[in-house]
mmCIF file of C-alpha atoms and ligand atoms in Angstrom:
data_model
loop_
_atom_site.group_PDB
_atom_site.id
_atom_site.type_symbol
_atom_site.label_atom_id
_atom_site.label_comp_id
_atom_site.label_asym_id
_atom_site.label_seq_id
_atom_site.Cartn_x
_atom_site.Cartn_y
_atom_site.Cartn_z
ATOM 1 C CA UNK W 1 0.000 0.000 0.000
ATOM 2 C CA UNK W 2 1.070 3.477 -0.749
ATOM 3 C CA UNK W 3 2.322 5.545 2.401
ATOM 4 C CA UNK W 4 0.678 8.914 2.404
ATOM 5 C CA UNK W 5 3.709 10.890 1.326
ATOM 6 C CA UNK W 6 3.876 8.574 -2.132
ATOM 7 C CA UNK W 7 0.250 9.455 -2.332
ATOM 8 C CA UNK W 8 0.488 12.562 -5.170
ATOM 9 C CA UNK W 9 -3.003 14.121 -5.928
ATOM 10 C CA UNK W 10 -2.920 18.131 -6.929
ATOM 11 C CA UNK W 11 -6.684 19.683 -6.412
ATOM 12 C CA UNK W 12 -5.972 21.860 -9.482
ATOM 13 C CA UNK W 13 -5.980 19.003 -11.997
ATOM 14 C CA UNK W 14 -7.330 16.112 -10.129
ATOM 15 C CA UNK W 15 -11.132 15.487 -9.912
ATOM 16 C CA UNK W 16 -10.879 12.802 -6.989
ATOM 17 C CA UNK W 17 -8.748 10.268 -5.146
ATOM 18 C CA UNK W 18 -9.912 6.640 -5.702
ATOM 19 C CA UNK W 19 -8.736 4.254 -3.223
ATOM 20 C CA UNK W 20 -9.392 0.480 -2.725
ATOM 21 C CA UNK W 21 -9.632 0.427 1.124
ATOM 22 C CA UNK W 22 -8.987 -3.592 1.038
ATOM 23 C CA UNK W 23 -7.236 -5.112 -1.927
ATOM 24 C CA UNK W 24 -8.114 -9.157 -2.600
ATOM 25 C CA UNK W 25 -5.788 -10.535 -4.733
ATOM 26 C CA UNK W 26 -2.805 -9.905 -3.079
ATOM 27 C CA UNK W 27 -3.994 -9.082 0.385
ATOM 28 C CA UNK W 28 -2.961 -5.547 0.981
ATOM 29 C CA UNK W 29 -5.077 -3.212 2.705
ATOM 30 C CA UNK W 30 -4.947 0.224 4.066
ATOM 31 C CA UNK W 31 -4.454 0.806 7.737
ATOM 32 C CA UNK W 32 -5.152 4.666 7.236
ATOM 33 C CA UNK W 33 -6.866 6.367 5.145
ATOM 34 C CA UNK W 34 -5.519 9.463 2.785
ATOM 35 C CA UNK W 35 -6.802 13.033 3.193
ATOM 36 C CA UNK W 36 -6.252 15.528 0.510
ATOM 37 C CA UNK W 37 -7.833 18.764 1.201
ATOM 38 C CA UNK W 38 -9.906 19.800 -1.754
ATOM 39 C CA UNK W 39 -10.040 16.495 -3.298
ATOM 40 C CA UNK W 40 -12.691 14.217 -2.683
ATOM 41 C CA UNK W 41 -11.890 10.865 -1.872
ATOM 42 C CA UNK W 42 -13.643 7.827 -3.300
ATOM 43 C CA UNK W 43 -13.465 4.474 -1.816
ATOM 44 C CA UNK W 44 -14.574 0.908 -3.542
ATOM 45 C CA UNK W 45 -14.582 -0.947 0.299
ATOM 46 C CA UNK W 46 -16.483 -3.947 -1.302
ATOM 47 C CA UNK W 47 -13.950 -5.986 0.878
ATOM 48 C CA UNK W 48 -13.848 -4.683 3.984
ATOM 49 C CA UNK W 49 -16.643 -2.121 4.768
ATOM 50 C CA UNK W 50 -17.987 -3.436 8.368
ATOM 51 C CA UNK W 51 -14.813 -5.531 9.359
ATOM 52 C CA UNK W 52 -13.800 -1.920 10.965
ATOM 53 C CA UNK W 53 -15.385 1.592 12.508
ATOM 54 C CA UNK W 54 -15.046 3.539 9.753
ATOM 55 C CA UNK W 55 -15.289 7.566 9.748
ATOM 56 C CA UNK W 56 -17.365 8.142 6.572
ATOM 57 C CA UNK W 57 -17.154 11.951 7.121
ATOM 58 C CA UNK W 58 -13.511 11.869 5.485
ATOM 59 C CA UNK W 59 -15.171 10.327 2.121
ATOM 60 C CA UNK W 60 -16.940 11.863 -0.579
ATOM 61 C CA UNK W 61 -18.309 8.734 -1.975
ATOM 62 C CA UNK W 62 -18.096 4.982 -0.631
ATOM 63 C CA UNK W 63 -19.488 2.024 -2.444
ATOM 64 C CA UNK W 64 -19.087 -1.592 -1.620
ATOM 65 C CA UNK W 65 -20.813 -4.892 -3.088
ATOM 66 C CA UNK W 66 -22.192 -6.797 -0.544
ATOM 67 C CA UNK W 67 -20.520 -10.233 -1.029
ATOM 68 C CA UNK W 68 -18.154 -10.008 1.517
ATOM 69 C CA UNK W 69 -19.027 -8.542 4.640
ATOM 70 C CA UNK W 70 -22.427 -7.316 4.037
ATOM 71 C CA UNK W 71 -24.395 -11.116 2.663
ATOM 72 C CA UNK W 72 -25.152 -12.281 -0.340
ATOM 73 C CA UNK W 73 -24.101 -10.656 -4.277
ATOM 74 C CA UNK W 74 -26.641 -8.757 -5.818
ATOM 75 C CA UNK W 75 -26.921 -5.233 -3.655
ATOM 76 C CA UNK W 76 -24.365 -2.345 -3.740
ATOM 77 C CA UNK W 77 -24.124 0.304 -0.880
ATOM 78 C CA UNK W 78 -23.361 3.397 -2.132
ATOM 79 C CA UNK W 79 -22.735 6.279 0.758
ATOM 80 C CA UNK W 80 -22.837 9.351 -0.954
ATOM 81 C CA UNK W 81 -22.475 13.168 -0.096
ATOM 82 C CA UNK W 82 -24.501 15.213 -1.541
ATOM 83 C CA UNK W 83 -21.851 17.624 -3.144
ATOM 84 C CA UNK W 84 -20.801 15.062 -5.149
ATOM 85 C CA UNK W 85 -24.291 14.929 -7.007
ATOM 86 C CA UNK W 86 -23.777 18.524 -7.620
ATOM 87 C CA UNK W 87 -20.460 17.769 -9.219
ATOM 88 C CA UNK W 88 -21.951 15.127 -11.629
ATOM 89 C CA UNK W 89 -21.897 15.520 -15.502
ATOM 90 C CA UNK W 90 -25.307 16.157 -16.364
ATOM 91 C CA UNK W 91 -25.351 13.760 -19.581
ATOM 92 C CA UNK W 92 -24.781 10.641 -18.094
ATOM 93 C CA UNK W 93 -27.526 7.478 -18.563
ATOM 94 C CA UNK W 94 -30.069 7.364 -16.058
ATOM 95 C CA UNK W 95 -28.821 4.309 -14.907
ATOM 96 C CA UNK W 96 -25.159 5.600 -14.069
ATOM 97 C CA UNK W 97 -26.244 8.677 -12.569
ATOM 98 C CA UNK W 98 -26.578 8.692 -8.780
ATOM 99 C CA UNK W 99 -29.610 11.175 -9.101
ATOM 100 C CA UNK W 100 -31.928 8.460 -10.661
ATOM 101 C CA UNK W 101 -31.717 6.476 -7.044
ATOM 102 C CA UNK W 102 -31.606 9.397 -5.169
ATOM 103 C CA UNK W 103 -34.829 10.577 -6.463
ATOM 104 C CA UNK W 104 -36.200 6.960 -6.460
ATOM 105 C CA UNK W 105 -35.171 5.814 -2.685
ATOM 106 C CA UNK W 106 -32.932 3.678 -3.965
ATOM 107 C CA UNK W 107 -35.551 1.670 -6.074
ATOM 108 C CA UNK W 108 -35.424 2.738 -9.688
ATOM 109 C CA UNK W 109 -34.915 -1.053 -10.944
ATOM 110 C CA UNK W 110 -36.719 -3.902 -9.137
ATOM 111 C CA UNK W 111 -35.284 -4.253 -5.748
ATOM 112 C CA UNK W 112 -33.676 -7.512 -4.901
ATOM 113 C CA UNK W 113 -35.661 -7.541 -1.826
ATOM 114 C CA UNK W 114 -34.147 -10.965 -0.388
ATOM 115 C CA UNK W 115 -31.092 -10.097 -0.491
ATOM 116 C CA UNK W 116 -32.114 -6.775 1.351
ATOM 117 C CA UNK W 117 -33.437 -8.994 3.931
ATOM 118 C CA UNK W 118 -30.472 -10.825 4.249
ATOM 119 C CA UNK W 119 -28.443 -7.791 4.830
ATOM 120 C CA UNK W 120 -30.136 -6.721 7.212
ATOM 121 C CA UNK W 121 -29.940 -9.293 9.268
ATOM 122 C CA UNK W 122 -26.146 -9.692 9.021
ATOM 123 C CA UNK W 123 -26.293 -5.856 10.210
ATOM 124 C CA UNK W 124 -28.204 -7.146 12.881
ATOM 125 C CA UNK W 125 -26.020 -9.523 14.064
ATOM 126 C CA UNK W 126 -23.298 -7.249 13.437
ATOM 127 C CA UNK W 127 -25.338 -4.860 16.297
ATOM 128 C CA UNK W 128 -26.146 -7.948 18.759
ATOM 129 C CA UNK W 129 -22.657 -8.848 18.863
ATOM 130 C CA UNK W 130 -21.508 -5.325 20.165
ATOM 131 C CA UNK W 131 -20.751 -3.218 16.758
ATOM 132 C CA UNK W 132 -18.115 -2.800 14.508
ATOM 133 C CA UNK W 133 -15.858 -2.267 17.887
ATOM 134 C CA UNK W 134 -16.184 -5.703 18.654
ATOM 135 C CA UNK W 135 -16.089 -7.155 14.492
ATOM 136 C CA UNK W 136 -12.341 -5.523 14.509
ATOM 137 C CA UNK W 137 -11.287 -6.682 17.479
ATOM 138 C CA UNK W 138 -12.358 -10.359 16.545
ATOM 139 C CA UNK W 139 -10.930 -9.538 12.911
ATOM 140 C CA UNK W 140 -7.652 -8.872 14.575
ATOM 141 C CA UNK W 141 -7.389 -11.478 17.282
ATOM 142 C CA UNK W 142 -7.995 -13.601 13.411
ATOM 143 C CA UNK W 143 -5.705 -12.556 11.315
ATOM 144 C CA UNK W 144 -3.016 -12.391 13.958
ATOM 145 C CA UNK W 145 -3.398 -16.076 14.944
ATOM 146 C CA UNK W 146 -2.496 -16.578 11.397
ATOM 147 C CA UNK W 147 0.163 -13.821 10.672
ATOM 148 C CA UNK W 148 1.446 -15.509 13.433
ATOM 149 C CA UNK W 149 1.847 -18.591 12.062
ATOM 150 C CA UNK W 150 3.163 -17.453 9.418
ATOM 151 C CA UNK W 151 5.711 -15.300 10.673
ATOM 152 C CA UNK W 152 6.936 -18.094 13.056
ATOM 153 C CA UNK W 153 7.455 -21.042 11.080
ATOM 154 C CA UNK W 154 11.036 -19.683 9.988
ATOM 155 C CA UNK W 155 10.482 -19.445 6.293
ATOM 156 C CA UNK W 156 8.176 -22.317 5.051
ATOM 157 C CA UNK W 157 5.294 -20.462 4.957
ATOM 158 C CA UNK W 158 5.856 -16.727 3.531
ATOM 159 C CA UNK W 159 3.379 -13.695 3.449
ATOM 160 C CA UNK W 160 2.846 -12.028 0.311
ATOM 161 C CA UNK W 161 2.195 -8.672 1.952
ATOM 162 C CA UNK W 162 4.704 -5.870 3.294
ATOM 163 C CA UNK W 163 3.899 -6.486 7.561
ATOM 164 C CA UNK W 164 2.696 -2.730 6.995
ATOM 165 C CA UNK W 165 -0.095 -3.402 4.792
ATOM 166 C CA UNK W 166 -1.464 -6.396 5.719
ATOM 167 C CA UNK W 167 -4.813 -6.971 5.193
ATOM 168 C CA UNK W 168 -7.238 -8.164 8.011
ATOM 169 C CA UNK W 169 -9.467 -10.012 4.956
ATOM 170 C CA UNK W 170 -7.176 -11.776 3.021
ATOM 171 C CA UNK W 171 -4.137 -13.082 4.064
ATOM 172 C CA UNK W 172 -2.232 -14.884 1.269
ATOM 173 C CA UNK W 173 1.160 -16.363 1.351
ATOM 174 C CA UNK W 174 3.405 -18.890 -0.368
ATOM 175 C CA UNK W 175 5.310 -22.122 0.475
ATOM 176 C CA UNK W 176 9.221 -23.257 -1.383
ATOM 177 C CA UNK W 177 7.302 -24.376 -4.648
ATOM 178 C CA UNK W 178 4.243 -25.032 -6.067
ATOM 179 C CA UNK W 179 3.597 -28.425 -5.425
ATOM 180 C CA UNK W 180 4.241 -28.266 -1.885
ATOM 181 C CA UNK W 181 1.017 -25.354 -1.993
ATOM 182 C CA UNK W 182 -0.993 -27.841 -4.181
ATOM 183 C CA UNK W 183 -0.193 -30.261 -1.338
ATOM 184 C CA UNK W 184 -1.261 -28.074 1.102
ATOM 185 C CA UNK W 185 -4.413 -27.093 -0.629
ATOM 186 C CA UNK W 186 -5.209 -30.438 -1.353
ATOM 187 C CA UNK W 187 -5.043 -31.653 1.942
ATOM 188 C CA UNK W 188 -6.642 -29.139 3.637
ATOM 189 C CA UNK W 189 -9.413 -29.622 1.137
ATOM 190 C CA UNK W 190 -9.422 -33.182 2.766
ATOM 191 C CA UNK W 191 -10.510 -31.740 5.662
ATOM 192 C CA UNK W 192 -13.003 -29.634 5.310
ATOM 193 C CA UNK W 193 -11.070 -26.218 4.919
ATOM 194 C CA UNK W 194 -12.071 -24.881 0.830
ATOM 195 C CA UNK W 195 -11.157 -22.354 -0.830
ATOM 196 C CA UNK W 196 -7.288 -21.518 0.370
ATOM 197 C CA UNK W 197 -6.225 -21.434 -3.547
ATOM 198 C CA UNK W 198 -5.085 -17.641 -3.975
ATOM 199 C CA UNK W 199 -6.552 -15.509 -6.600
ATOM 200 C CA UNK W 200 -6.281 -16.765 -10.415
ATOM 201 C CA UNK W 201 -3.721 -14.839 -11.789
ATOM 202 C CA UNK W 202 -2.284 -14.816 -8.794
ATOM 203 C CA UNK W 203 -1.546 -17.789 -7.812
ATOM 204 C CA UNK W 204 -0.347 -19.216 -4.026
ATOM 205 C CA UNK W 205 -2.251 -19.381 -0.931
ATOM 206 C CA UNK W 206 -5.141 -17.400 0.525
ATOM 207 C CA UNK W 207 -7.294 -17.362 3.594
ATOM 208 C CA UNK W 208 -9.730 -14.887 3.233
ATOM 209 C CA UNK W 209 -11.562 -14.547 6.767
ATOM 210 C CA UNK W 210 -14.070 -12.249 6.162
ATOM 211 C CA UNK W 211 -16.548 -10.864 9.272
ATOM 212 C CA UNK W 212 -18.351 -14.728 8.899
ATOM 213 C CA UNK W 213 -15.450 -16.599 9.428
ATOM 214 C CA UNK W 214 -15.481 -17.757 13.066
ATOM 215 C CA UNK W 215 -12.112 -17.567 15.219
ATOM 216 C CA UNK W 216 -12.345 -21.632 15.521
ATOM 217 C CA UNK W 217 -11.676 -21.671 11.890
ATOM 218 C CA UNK W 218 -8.487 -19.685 11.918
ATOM 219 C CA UNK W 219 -7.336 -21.810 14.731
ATOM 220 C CA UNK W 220 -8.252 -24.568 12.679
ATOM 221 C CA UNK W 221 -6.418 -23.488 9.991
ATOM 222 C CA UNK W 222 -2.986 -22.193 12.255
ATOM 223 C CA UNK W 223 -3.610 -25.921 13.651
ATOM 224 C CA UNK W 224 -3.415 -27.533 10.570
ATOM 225 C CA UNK W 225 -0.519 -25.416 8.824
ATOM 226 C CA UNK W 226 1.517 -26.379 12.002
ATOM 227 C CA UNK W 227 0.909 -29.996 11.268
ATOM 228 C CA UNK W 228 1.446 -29.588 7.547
ATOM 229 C CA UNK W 229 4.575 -27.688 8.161
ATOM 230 C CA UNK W 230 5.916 -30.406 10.877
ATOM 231 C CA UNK W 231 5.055 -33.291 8.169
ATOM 232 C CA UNK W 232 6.584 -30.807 4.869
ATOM 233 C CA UNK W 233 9.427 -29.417 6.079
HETATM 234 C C1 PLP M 301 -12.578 -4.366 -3.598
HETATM 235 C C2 PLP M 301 -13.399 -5.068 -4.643
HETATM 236 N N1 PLP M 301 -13.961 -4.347 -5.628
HETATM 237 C C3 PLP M 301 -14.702 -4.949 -6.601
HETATM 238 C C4 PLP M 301 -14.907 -6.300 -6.583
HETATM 239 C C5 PLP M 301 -15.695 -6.899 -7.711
HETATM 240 O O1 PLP M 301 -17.025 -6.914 -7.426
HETATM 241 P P1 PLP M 301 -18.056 -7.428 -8.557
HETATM 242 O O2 PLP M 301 -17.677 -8.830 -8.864
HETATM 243 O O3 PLP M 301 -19.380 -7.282 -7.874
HETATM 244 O O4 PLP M 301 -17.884 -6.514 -9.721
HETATM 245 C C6 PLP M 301 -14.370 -7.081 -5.576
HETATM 246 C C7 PLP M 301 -14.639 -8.531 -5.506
HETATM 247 O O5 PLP M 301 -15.714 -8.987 -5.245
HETATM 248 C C8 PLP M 301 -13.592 -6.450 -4.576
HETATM 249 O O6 PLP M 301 -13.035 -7.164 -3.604
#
């Protein structure tokens, strides 16, 4: 991730900031979030909105899908201030232009109402279990047992991100050579732990522990990586 003095944006030329708060594919994420004054800052946090308290006051625009964090695919969140709809181009399509579901409530198209449902729940749930306060602290206390892991098994596992930008979501490392990771995926598909292959282009391992992903399965997973690692290495 870009440290904010590498972050260059000048207010005469530049219309916005976009940032990707959580990046999937190699498991980055940002751990702080750039102010430029004058520039408004748009966020895609389709990956992590909800894993974290989150200040929405220093963004001009956030939108994230909900397949992560929020439920099921099929509903976007948009937060938007309302400056930026006076800033729109006025040609745009109807359906592209943020005023058409402003002036609709959000319901211009047929509303996928059970996935609405279903997001609201998981925001209940989210509220039962003590707020985003307590999501992030469980996110951490998550990620670390397998950061941990990593970190301590001197070299046969190695994480893909810089410590710095390490994202709570996706954590994605690699082993000595690729057969040893199809090993590993393989046999943790043996036991009930899917979907550890990393990204497609990508390649490698990933354990992407969203806000569903109980702490019992990370410690299932640091569990069986020790094993693996005792029997590989
Ligand atoms: C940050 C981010 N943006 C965009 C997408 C893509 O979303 P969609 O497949 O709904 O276009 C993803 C993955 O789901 C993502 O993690």
């Amino acid at each position: 991730m870009p440290s904010p003095q590498d972050i260059q944006v000048d207010k005469q030329t530049d219309a916005y900031l976009h940032i990707t708060s959580n990046e999937t594919v190699n498991g980055t994420q940002f751990h702080y979030f750039p102010i430029v004054p004058g520039v408004p800052v748009i966020a895609d946090m389709s990956s992590d909105i909800l894993s974290r308290p989150l200040n929405i006051s220093k963004f001009a625009v956030i939108y994230a899908g909900a397949q992560k964090n929020l439920g099921p695919a099929g509903v976007t969140i948009v937060i938007l201030h309302e400056e930026m709809l006076q800033q729109q181009r006025a040609s745009l399509p109807a359906i592209l232009d943020y005023h058409t579901y402003v002036k609709h409530n959000s319901l211009y198209n047929t509303p996928p109402v059970y996935i609405i449902y279903l997001v609201n729940l998981v925001l209940k749930w989210i509220k039962r279990n003590g707020g985003l306060d307590f999501i992030e602290k469980r996110n951490v206390e998550k990620a670390r047992l397998i950061y941990e892991t990593i970190d301590q098994s001197y070299g046969f596992y190695q994480g893909m991100a810089r410590p710095a930008s390490r994202s709570l979501m996706n954590i994605t490392f690699k082993m000595k050579n690729n057969e040893l990771e199809k090993r590993f995926i393989q046999e943790a598909n043996e036991q009930r732990m899917l979907g550890l292959e990393g990204y497609r282009s990508f390649g490698h391992i990933r354990a992407s522990v969203y806000n569903a992903l109980p702490y019992e399965a990370c410690k299932a997973l640091t569990e069986f990586m020790k094993e693996f690692q005792r029997h590989y290495c």
